[in-house]
Amino acid sequence: MKNEFFYLGTLTKPFGLKGGLCAFFDTDNPENYTSLPAVFLDLDGEKIPYTIENITYRGNNQYIIQFEGMDANEARDFVGVELYLPISDLPKLSGNRFYFHEVMGFKVEDSIKGEIGTCREFLEVSNNPIMVVDHDGTEILIPASQQFIEQVDRENKVLHVKTPEGLIDVYLQ
C-alpha cells in the first residue's frame, strides 16, 4: 500500500478561524497542485481521503487548505499530519527528469566505469538527494543531481550517469 502513494507534504499549523491549515508541499512544481479536489492524510499509518473545499497557493511551496467539514478545533489535531497523493496522479516526466520511485531497480551505467550496479533507493540529505547503487553488495552513493544524470533510458531501464572523477573508486577500493 505504501508504494501506491507519494509523499506530497505536511500540514504545518492552523490558519484562521474557519478550520484552515497551512501546508508545506515538498514539490518542484507547486503550480501543479493548486486545484486538488482531495488528498490522503496519513492517520496512524492509514491513508484516509479528505476532500478539499479550498486551496490557495501562498508561494515558497506554502498552501492554505480548507478541508470540507473541518472546523478550527478539529484542524488543530491535524498539525504535523503528512499529505499523500496516489502515484497515478503524478504527471508523466520525460527526458532526464524522473521520479525516484520510477527508476528503482534500473541499471546504473557510468560514462567512464561502465555498469556500476542497480539503483536501490534514494536518501534525502539536507535537500540533496543521494542515489544508492548496489554494486554486488557494496553501496555506491551518487548525488542525484541533474548535472550527473546524462540519460534516463526508460525503455531499457538504465540510468546513464557521469560521476565526478574518483567518486566510484572511493567505494570500490
Coordinates of N, CA, C and O in Angstrom, one line a residue:
M1 N 0.8 -1.2 0.0 CA 0.0 0.0 0.0 C 0.9 1.3 0.0 O 0.5 2.2 -0.6
K2 N 2.0 1.2 0.7 CA 2.9 2.4 0.8 C 3.3 2.9 -0.6 O 3.4 4.0 -0.9
N3 N 3.6 1.9 -1.5 CA 4.1 2.3 -2.8 C 3.1 2.8 -3.8 O 3.4 3.2 -4.9
E4 N 1.8 2.8 -3.3 CA 0.7 3.3 -4.2 C 0.6 4.8 -4.0 O -0.1 5.4 -4.8
F5 N 1.3 5.4 -3.1 CA 1.2 6.8 -2.8 C 2.5 7.5 -2.8 O 3.5 6.8 -2.6
F6 N 2.5 8.8 -3.1 CA 3.8 9.5 -3.0 C 3.5 10.6 -1.9 O 2.4 11.2 -1.8
Y7 N 4.6 10.9 -1.2 CA 4.5 12.0 -0.2 C 4.4 13.3 -0.9 O 5.2 13.7 -1.7
L8 N 3.4 14.1 -0.5 CA 3.2 15.5 -1.1 C 3.7 16.5 -0.1 O 4.3 17.5 -0.5
G9 N 3.5 16.4 1.2 CA 3.9 17.4 2.1 C 3.3 17.2 3.5 O 2.9 16.1 3.8
T10 N 3.3 18.3 4.3 CA 2.9 18.2 5.7 C 2.0 19.4 6.1 O 2.3 20.5 5.6
L11 N 1.0 19.1 6.9 CA 0.2 20.2 7.5 C 1.0 20.8 8.6 O 1.5 20.1 9.5
T12 N 1.3 22.1 8.6 CA 2.2 22.7 9.5 C 1.6 23.5 10.6 O 2.2 23.5 11.7
K13 N 0.5 24.1 10.4 CA -0.1 24.9 11.5 C -1.6 25.3 11.1 O -1.9 25.3 10.0
P14 N -2.4 25.6 12.2 CA -3.7 26.0 11.9 C -3.7 27.4 11.2 O -2.7 28.2 11.4
F15 N -4.7 27.7 10.4 CA -4.8 29.1 9.8 C -6.2 29.6 9.9 O -7.2 28.9 9.4
G16 N -6.4 30.7 10.5 CA -7.6 31.4 10.6 C -8.6 30.8 11.6 O -8.2 29.9 12.3
L17 N -9.8 31.2 11.5 CA -10.8 30.8 12.5 C -11.8 29.8 11.9 O -12.8 29.4 12.6
K18 N -11.7 29.4 10.6 CA -12.7 28.6 10.0 C -12.2 27.2 9.7 O -12.8 26.4 9.0
G19 N -11.0 26.8 10.4 CA -10.6 25.4 10.2 C -9.5 25.2 9.1 O -9.3 24.1 8.7
G20 N -9.0 26.3 8.6 CA -7.9 26.2 7.6 C -6.6 25.7 8.2 O -6.4 25.8 9.4
L21 N -5.8 25.1 7.3 CA -4.5 24.6 7.8 C -3.4 25.1 6.8 O -3.7 25.1 5.6
C22 N -2.3 25.5 7.3 CA -1.1 25.8 6.4 C -0.5 24.4 6.1 O -0.4 23.5 6.9
A23 N 0.0 24.3 4.9 CA 0.7 23.1 4.5 C 1.9 23.5 3.7 O 2.0 24.5 3.0
F24 N 3.0 22.6 3.8 CA 4.2 22.7 3.0 C 4.2 21.6 2.0 O 4.0 20.4 2.5
F25 N 4.2 21.8 0.7 CA 4.3 20.8 -0.3 C 5.7 20.6 -0.7 O 6.4 21.6 -1.2
D26 N 6.2 19.4 -0.6 CA 7.6 19.1 -1.0 C 7.6 18.7 -2.5 O 7.7 17.6 -2.8
T27 N 7.6 19.7 -3.3 CA 7.5 19.5 -4.8 C 8.3 20.5 -5.6 O 8.4 21.7 -5.1
D28 N 8.7 20.2 -6.7 CA 9.4 21.1 -7.6 C 8.5 22.0 -8.4 O 8.9 23.0 -8.9
N29 N 7.2 21.5 -8.6 CA 6.2 22.3 -9.4 C 5.0 22.5 -8.6 O 3.9 21.9 -8.8
P30 N 5.0 23.5 -7.7 CA 3.8 23.7 -6.8 C 2.6 24.1 -7.6 O 1.5 23.8 -7.2
E31 N 2.7 24.7 -8.7 CA 1.6 25.1 -9.5 C 0.7 23.9 -10.0 O -0.4 24.1 -10.3
N32 N 1.3 22.7 -10.0 CA 0.5 21.5 -10.4 C -0.5 21.1 -9.4 O -1.3 20.3 -9.6
Y33 N -0.5 21.8 -8.2 CA -1.3 21.3 -7.1 C -2.3 22.3 -6.6 O -2.8 22.3 -5.5
T34 N -2.6 23.3 -7.4 CA -3.5 24.4 -6.9 C -4.9 24.1 -7.1 O -5.8 24.9 -6.6
S35 N -5.3 23.0 -7.7 CA -6.7 22.7 -7.8 C -7.0 21.2 -7.4 O -7.9 20.6 -8.0
L36 N -6.3 20.8 -6.4 CA -6.6 19.4 -5.9 C -8.0 19.3 -5.4 O -8.4 20.1 -4.5
P37 N -8.7 18.2 -5.8 CA -10.0 18.0 -5.2 C -9.9 17.3 -3.8 O -10.8 17.5 -3.0
A38 N -8.9 16.6 -3.6 CA -8.7 15.8 -2.4 C -7.3 15.4 -2.2 O -6.5 15.4 -3.1
V39 N -6.9 15.0 -1.0 CA -5.6 14.4 -0.7 C -5.8 13.3 0.3 O -6.9 13.2 0.9
F40 N -4.8 12.5 0.5 CA -4.9 11.4 1.5 C -4.0 11.9 2.7 O -2.9 12.3 2.5
L41 N -4.6 11.8 3.9 CA -3.9 12.1 5.1 C -3.4 10.8 5.8 O -4.2 9.9 5.8
D42 N -2.2 10.8 6.2 CA -1.7 9.7 6.9 C -2.0 9.8 8.4 O -1.4 10.5 9.2
L43 N -3.1 9.0 8.7 CA -3.6 9.0 10.1 C -3.3 7.6 10.7 O -3.9 6.6 10.3
D44 N -2.3 7.6 11.6 CA -1.9 6.3 12.2 C -1.5 5.2 11.2 O -1.9 4.1 11.4
G45 N -0.8 5.6 10.2 CA -0.3 4.7 9.2 C -1.4 4.4 8.1 O -1.0 3.7 7.1
E46 N -2.6 4.8 8.2 CA -3.6 4.6 7.2 C -3.8 5.9 6.3 O -3.8 7.0 6.9
K47 N -3.9 5.7 5.0 CA -4.1 6.8 4.1 C -5.6 7.0 4.0 O -6.3 6.2 3.4
I48 N -6.1 8.1 4.5 CA -7.5 8.4 4.6 C -7.8 9.6 3.6 O -7.2 10.7 3.8
P49 N -8.7 9.5 2.7 CA -9.0 10.6 1.8 C -9.8 11.8 2.5 O -10.7 11.5 3.2
Y50 N -9.4 13.0 2.2 CA -10.1 14.2 2.7 C -10.4 15.1 1.5 O -9.4 15.4 0.7
T51 N -11.6 15.5 1.4 CA -12.0 16.4 0.3 C -11.6 17.9 0.6 O -11.7 18.3 1.8
I52 N -11.0 18.5 -0.4 CA -10.5 19.9 -0.2 C -11.6 20.8 -0.7 O -12.1 20.8 -1.8
E53 N -12.0 21.7 0.2 CA -13.1 22.7 -0.1 C -12.4 23.9 -0.8 O -12.9 24.4 -1.8
N54 N -11.2 24.3 -0.4 CA -10.5 25.4 -1.0 C -9.0 25.2 -0.7 O -8.6 24.8 0.4
I55 N -8.2 25.6 -1.7 CA -6.7 25.5 -1.6 C -6.2 26.8 -2.2 O -6.6 27.1 -3.3
T56 N -5.3 27.4 -1.5 CA -4.7 28.7 -2.0 C -3.2 28.6 -1.9 O -2.6 28.3 -0.8
Y57 N -2.5 28.8 -3.0 CA -1.0 28.8 -3.0 C -0.5 30.1 -2.5 O -0.9 31.2 -3.0
R58 N 0.4 30.1 -1.5 CA 0.9 31.3 -0.9 C 2.4 31.7 -1.3 O 2.9 32.6 -0.9
G59 N 3.0 30.8 -2.1 CA 4.4 31.0 -2.5 C 5.3 30.2 -1.7 O 4.9 29.7 -0.6
N60 N 6.5 29.9 -2.2 CA 7.5 29.1 -1.4 C 7.0 27.8 -1.0 O 7.3 27.3 0.1
N61 N 6.2 27.1 -1.8 CA 5.6 25.8 -1.6 C 4.7 25.7 -0.4 O 4.4 24.7 0.2
Q62 N 4.2 26.9 0.0 CA 3.2 27.0 1.1 C 1.8 27.2 0.6 O 1.6 28.0 -0.3
Y63 N 0.9 26.4 1.2 CA -0.5 26.5 0.8 C -1.4 26.7 2.1 O -1.0 26.4 3.2
I64 N -2.6 27.2 1.8 CA -3.6 27.2 2.8 C -4.7 26.3 2.3 O -5.2 26.4 1.2
I65 N -5.0 25.3 3.1 CA -6.0 24.3 2.7 C -7.2 24.3 3.7 O -7.0 24.3 4.9
Q66 N -8.4 24.3 3.1 CA -9.6 24.2 3.9 C -10.3 22.9 3.5 O -10.6 22.7 2.4
F67 N -10.3 21.9 4.5 CA -10.9 20.7 4.2 C -12.4 20.8 4.4 O -12.9 21.4 5.3
E68 N -13.2 20.1 3.6 CA -14.6 20.1 3.7 C -15.1 19.6 5.1 O -14.6 18.5 5.6
G69 N -15.9 20.4 5.8 CA -16.5 20.0 7.1 C -15.6 20.1 8.2 O -15.9 19.6 9.3
M70 N -14.4 20.6 8.1 CA -13.4 20.7 9.2 C -13.5 22.1 9.9 O -13.3 23.1 9.2
D71 N -13.7 22.1 11.2 CA -13.7 23.4 11.9 C -12.3 23.6 12.6 O -11.4 22.8 12.5
A72 N -12.2 24.8 13.2 CA -10.9 25.2 13.8 C -10.4 24.3 14.9 O -9.2 24.0 15.0
N73 N -11.3 23.8 15.7 CA -10.9 22.9 16.8 C -10.4 21.6 16.2 O -9.4 21.1 16.7
E74 N -11.0 21.0 15.2 CA -10.6 19.8 14.6 C -9.3 20.0 13.9 O -8.4 19.1 13.9
A75 N -9.1 21.1 13.2 CA -7.9 21.4 12.4 C -6.6 21.3 13.2 O -5.6 20.8 12.8
R76 N -6.7 21.8 14.5 CA -5.5 21.8 15.4 C -5.0 20.4 15.5 O -3.8 20.2 15.7
D77 N -5.9 19.4 15.5 CA -5.4 18.0 15.7 C -4.7 17.4 14.5 O -4.1 16.3 14.6
F78 N -4.7 18.2 13.4 CA -4.1 17.7 12.1 C -2.7 18.3 11.9 O -2.1 17.9 10.9
V79 N -2.2 19.1 12.7 CA -0.9 19.7 12.6 C 0.1 18.6 12.6 O 0.1 17.7 13.5
G80 N 1.0 18.6 11.7 CA 2.1 17.5 11.6 C 1.7 16.3 10.8 O 2.5 15.5 10.5
V81 N 0.4 16.3 10.4 CA 0.0 15.1 9.6 C 0.5 15.2 8.1 O 0.6 16.3 7.5
E82 N 1.0 14.1 7.6 CA 1.6 14.1 6.2 C 0.5 13.9 5.2 O -0.5 13.2 5.4
L83 N 0.7 14.6 4.0 CA -0.2 14.5 2.9 C 0.3 13.6 1.8 O 1.5 13.6 1.5
Y84 N -0.6 12.8 1.2 CA -0.2 11.9 0.1 C -1.1 12.0 -1.0 O -2.3 12.4 -0.9
L85 N -0.6 11.7 -2.2 CA -1.5 11.5 -3.4 C -1.2 10.2 -4.0 O 0.0 9.7 -3.9
P86 N -2.1 9.6 -4.8 CA -1.8 8.3 -5.5 C -0.7 8.6 -6.5 O -0.7 9.6 -7.2
I87 N 0.2 7.6 -6.7 CA 1.2 7.7 -7.7 C 0.6 7.9 -9.1 O 1.2 8.6 -9.9
S88 N -0.5 7.4 -9.3 CA -1.2 7.5 -10.6 C -1.5 9.0 -10.9 O -1.7 9.3 -12.1
D89 N -1.5 9.9 -9.9 CA -1.8 11.3 -10.1 C -0.6 12.1 -10.5 O -0.7 13.3 -10.9
L90 N 0.6 11.5 -10.5 CA 1.8 12.2 -10.8 C 1.8 12.5 -12.3 O 1.5 11.6 -13.1
P91 N 2.2 13.7 -12.7 CA 2.3 14.0 -14.2 C 3.5 13.2 -14.7 O 4.5 13.0 -14.0
K92 N 3.4 12.7 -15.9 CA 4.5 12.0 -16.6 C 5.6 12.9 -16.8 O 5.5 14.0 -17.3
L93 N 6.8 12.4 -16.6 CA 8.1 13.1 -16.9 C 8.7 12.5 -18.1 O 8.6 11.3 -18.4
S94 N 9.5 13.3 -18.8 CA 10.2 12.8 -19.9 C 11.7 13.3 -19.9 O 12.0 14.1 -19.0
G95 N 12.5 12.9 -20.9 CA 13.9 13.3 -20.9 C 14.6 12.8 -19.7 O 14.4 11.7 -19.3
N96 N 15.4 13.6 -19.1 CA 16.3 13.2 -18.0 C 15.6 13.5 -16.6 O 16.3 13.4 -15.6
R97 N 14.4 14.0 -16.6 CA 13.7 14.2 -15.4 C 13.0 12.9 -15.0 O 12.5 12.2 -15.8
F98 N 13.0 12.5 -13.7 CA 12.4 11.3 -13.2 C 12.0 11.4 -11.8 O 12.5 12.2 -11.1
Y99 N 11.0 10.5 -11.4 CA 10.7 10.4 -10.0 C 11.5 9.3 -9.5 O 11.9 8.3 -10.1
F100 N 11.9 9.4 -8.2 CA 12.8 8.4 -7.6 C 12.2 7.0 -7.7 O 12.9 6.0 -8.0
H101 N 10.9 6.9 -7.4 CA 10.3 5.5 -7.4 C 10.3 4.9 -8.8 O 10.3 3.7 -9.0
E102 N 10.3 5.8 -9.8 CA 10.3 5.3 -11.2 C 11.6 4.6 -11.6 O 11.5 3.7 -12.5
V103 N 12.7 4.9 -11.1 CA 14.0 4.4 -11.5 C 14.6 3.3 -10.5 O 15.7 2.8 -10.8
M104 N 13.8 3.0 -9.5 CA 14.3 1.9 -8.6 C 14.4 0.6 -9.4 O 13.5 0.3 -10.2
G105 N 15.6 0.0 -9.3 CA 15.8 -1.3 -10.0 C 16.5 -1.0 -11.4 O 16.9 -2.0 -12.0
F106 N 16.6 0.2 -11.8 CA 17.3 0.5 -13.1 C 18.8 0.2 -12.9 O 19.3 0.4 -11.8
K107 N 19.4 -0.3 -14.0 CA 20.8 -0.4 -14.0 C 21.4 1.0 -14.0 O 20.8 1.9 -14.6
V108 N 22.6 1.2 -13.4 CA 23.2 2.5 -13.4 C 24.6 2.3 -14.1 O 25.4 1.4 -13.8
E109 N 24.8 3.0 -15.2 CA 26.0 3.0 -16.0 C 26.7 4.3 -16.0 O 26.1 5.3 -16.3
D110 N 28.0 4.3 -15.6 CA 28.8 5.5 -15.6 C 29.5 5.6 -17.0 O 29.9 4.6 -17.6
S111 N 29.7 6.9 -17.4 CA 30.3 7.1 -18.7 C 31.7 6.6 -18.8 O 32.2 6.3 -19.9
I112 N 32.4 6.5 -17.7 CA 33.8 6.1 -17.7 C 33.9 4.6 -17.2 O 34.5 3.8 -17.8
K113 N 33.2 4.3 -16.1 CA 33.4 3.0 -15.4 C 32.4 1.9 -16.0 O 32.6 0.7 -15.7
G114 N 31.5 2.3 -16.8 CA 30.5 1.3 -17.4 C 29.5 1.0 -16.3 O 29.2 1.8 -15.4
E115 N 28.9 -0.2 -16.4 CA 27.8 -0.6 -15.5 C 28.4 -0.7 -14.0 O 29.4 -1.4 -13.8
I116 N 27.8 0.0 -13.1 CA 28.3 0.0 -11.7 C 27.3 -0.6 -10.8 O 27.7 -0.9 -9.6
G117 N 26.1 -0.9 -11.2 CA 25.2 -1.6 -10.3 C 23.7 -1.3 -10.6 O 23.4 -0.8 -11.7
T118 N 22.9 -1.4 -9.5 CA 21.4 -1.2 -9.6 C 21.0 -0.2 -8.7 O 21.4 -0.2 -7.5
C119 N 20.2 0.7 -9.1 CA 19.6 1.8 -8.2 C 18.7 1.1 -7.2 O 17.7 0.5 -7.6
R120 N 19.0 1.2 -5.9 CA 18.3 0.6 -4.9 C 17.3 1.5 -4.1 O 16.3 1.2 -3.8
E121 N 17.8 2.8 -3.9 CA 17.0 3.7 -3.1 C 17.6 5.1 -3.3 O 18.6 5.3 -3.8
F122 N 16.9 6.1 -2.7 CA 17.3 7.5 -2.6 C 17.3 7.9 -1.2 O 16.3 7.6 -0.5
L123 N 18.3 8.7 -0.8 CA 18.3 9.2 0.5 C 18.2 10.7 0.4 O 18.8 11.3 -0.5
E124 N 17.5 11.4 1.3 CA 17.4 12.8 1.3 C 18.4 13.3 2.4 O 18.2 13.0 3.6
V125 N 19.4 14.0 1.9 CA 20.4 14.5 2.9 C 20.4 16.0 2.7 O 20.9 16.5 1.6
S126 N 19.9 16.8 3.6 CA 19.8 18.2 3.5 C 19.3 18.7 2.2 O 20.0 19.6 1.5
N127 N 18.2 18.2 1.7 CA 17.6 18.5 0.4 C 18.5 18.3 -0.8 O 18.4 18.8 -1.8
N128 N 19.5 17.4 -0.6 CA 20.4 16.9 -1.7 C 20.2 15.4 -1.8 O 20.8 14.7 -1.1
P129 N 19.3 15.0 -2.7 CA 19.1 13.5 -2.8 C 20.3 12.8 -3.3 O 21.1 13.2 -4.1
I130 N 20.5 11.6 -2.7 CA 21.6 10.7 -3.0 C 21.1 9.4 -3.5 O 20.2 8.8 -2.8
M131 N 21.6 9.0 -4.6 CA 21.2 7.7 -5.2 C 22.0 6.6 -4.6 O 23.3 6.7 -4.5
V132 N 21.4 5.5 -4.0 CA 22.2 4.4 -3.5 C 22.2 3.3 -4.6 O 21.1 2.8 -5.0
V133 N 23.4 3.0 -5.0 CA 23.6 2.0 -6.1 C 24.2 0.7 -5.4 O 25.2 0.8 -4.7
D134 N 23.6 -0.4 -5.7 CA 24.1 -1.7 -5.2 C 25.0 -2.3 -6.2 O 24.7 -2.6 -7.3
H135 N 26.3 -2.4 -5.8 CA 27.4 -3.0 -6.7 C 27.8 -4.2 -6.0 O 28.7 -4.2 -5.2
D136 N 27.1 -5.4 -6.3 CA 27.5 -6.7 -5.7 C 27.6 -6.6 -4.2 O 28.6 -7.1 -3.6
G137 N 26.6 -5.9 -3.6 CA 26.6 -5.9 -2.1 C 27.3 -4.7 -1.5 O 27.2 -4.4 -0.3
T138 N 28.1 -3.9 -2.3 CA 28.7 -2.7 -1.9 C 27.8 -1.5 -2.3 O 27.4 -1.4 -3.4
E139 N 27.6 -0.6 -1.3 CA 26.8 0.6 -1.6 C 27.7 1.7 -2.3 O 28.8 2.0 -1.7
I140 N 27.3 2.2 -3.4 CA 27.9 3.4 -4.0 C 26.9 4.5 -3.9 O 25.7 4.4 -4.3
L141 N 27.3 5.6 -3.4 CA 26.4 6.8 -3.2 C 26.8 7.8 -4.3 O 27.9 8.3 -4.4
I142 N 25.7 8.2 -5.0 CA 25.9 9.2 -6.1 C 24.9 10.3 -5.9 O 23.7 10.1 -5.8
P143 N 25.4 11.6 -6.0 CA 24.4 12.7 -5.9 C 23.4 12.5 -7.0 O 23.8 12.3 -8.2
A144 N 22.1 12.7 -6.7 CA 21.1 12.6 -7.7 C 20.8 13.9 -8.4 O 19.6 14.3 -8.6
S145 N 21.8 14.6 -8.7 CA 21.7 16.0 -9.3 C 21.6 15.8 -10.8 O 22.3 14.9 -11.4
Q146 N 20.9 16.7 -11.4 CA 20.8 16.7 -12.9 C 22.1 16.8 -13.6 O 22.3 16.3 -14.7
Q147 N 23.1 17.4 -12.9 CA 24.4 17.6 -13.6 C 25.1 16.2 -13.7 O 26.0 16.1 -14.5
F148 N 24.7 15.2 -13.0 CA 25.4 13.9 -13.1 C 24.5 12.9 -13.8 O 25.0 11.8 -14.1
I149 N 23.3 13.2 -14.2 CA 22.4 12.3 -14.9 C 22.5 12.7 -16.4 O 22.1 13.8 -16.8
E150 N 23.1 11.8 -17.2 CA 23.3 12.0 -18.6 C 22.0 11.6 -19.4 O 21.7 12.3 -20.4
Q151 N 21.5 10.5 -19.1 CA 20.3 10.0 -19.8 C 19.5 9.0 -18.9 O 20.1 8.2 -18.2
V152 N 18.2 9.1 -19.0 CA 17.3 8.2 -18.4 C 16.7 7.4 -19.5 O 15.9 7.9 -20.3
D153 N 17.1 6.1 -19.6 CA 16.6 5.2 -20.7 C 15.5 4.3 -20.1 O 15.8 3.3 -19.5
R154 N 14.3 4.8 -20.1 CA 13.1 4.1 -19.5 C 12.9 2.8 -20.2 O 12.5 1.8 -19.6
E155 N 13.0 2.8 -21.5 CA 12.7 1.6 -22.3 C 13.6 0.4 -21.8 O 13.2 -0.7 -21.7
N156 N 14.9 0.7 -21.7 CA 15.9 -0.4 -21.3 C 16.2 -0.4 -19.8 O 17.0 -1.2 -19.3
K157 N 15.5 0.5 -19.0 CA 15.7 0.6 -17.6 C 17.1 0.8 -17.2 O 17.7 0.1 -16.4
V158 N 17.7 1.9 -17.8 CA 19.1 2.2 -17.5 C 19.2 3.7 -17.2 O 18.7 4.5 -17.9
L159 N 20.0 4.0 -16.1 CA 20.3 5.4 -15.8 C 21.8 5.6 -16.2 O 22.7 4.9 -15.7
H160 N 22.0 6.5 -17.2 CA 23.4 6.8 -17.6 C 23.8 8.0 -16.8 O 23.2 9.1 -16.8
V161 N 24.9 7.8 -16.1 CA 25.5 8.9 -15.2 C 26.9 9.2 -15.6 O 27.6 8.4 -16.2
K162 N 27.3 10.4 -15.2 CA 28.7 10.9 -15.4 C 29.1 11.4 -14.0 O 28.8 12.5 -13.6
T163 N 29.7 10.5 -13.2 CA 30.1 10.9 -11.8 C 31.4 11.7 -11.8 O 32.2 11.6 -12.7
P164 N 31.6 12.4 -10.7 CA 32.9 13.1 -10.6 C 34.0 12.1 -10.5 O 33.9 11.0 -10.0
E165 N 35.1 12.6 -11.1 CA 36.3 11.7 -11.2 C 36.7 11.2 -9.8 O 36.8 11.9 -8.8
G166 N 36.9 9.9 -9.7 CA 37.3 9.3 -8.5 C 36.2 8.9 -7.5 O 36.5 8.1 -6.5
L167 N 35.0 9.3 -7.7 CA 33.9 9.0 -6.8 C 33.7 7.5 -6.7 O 33.6 7.0 -5.5
I168 N 33.5 6.8 -7.8 CA 33.2 5.4 -7.7 C 34.4 4.6 -7.1 O 34.2 3.7 -6.4
D169 N 35.6 5.1 -7.4 CA 36.8 4.4 -6.9 C 36.9 4.4 -5.4 O 37.4 3.4 -4.8
V170 N 36.3 5.4 -4.8 CA 36.3 5.5 -3.3 C 35.6 4.3 -2.7 O 36.0 3.8 -1.7
Y171 N 34.5 3.9 -3.4 CA 33.7 2.8 -2.9 C 34.2 1.4 -3.3 O 33.9 0.4 -2.6
L172 N 35.0 1.3 -4.3 CA 35.4 0.0 -4.8 C 36.8 -0.3 -4.4 O 37.3 -1.4 -4.8
Q173 N 37.5 0.5 -3.7 CA 38.8 0.2 -3.2 C 38.8 -0.7 -2.0 O 38.0 -0.6 -1.2

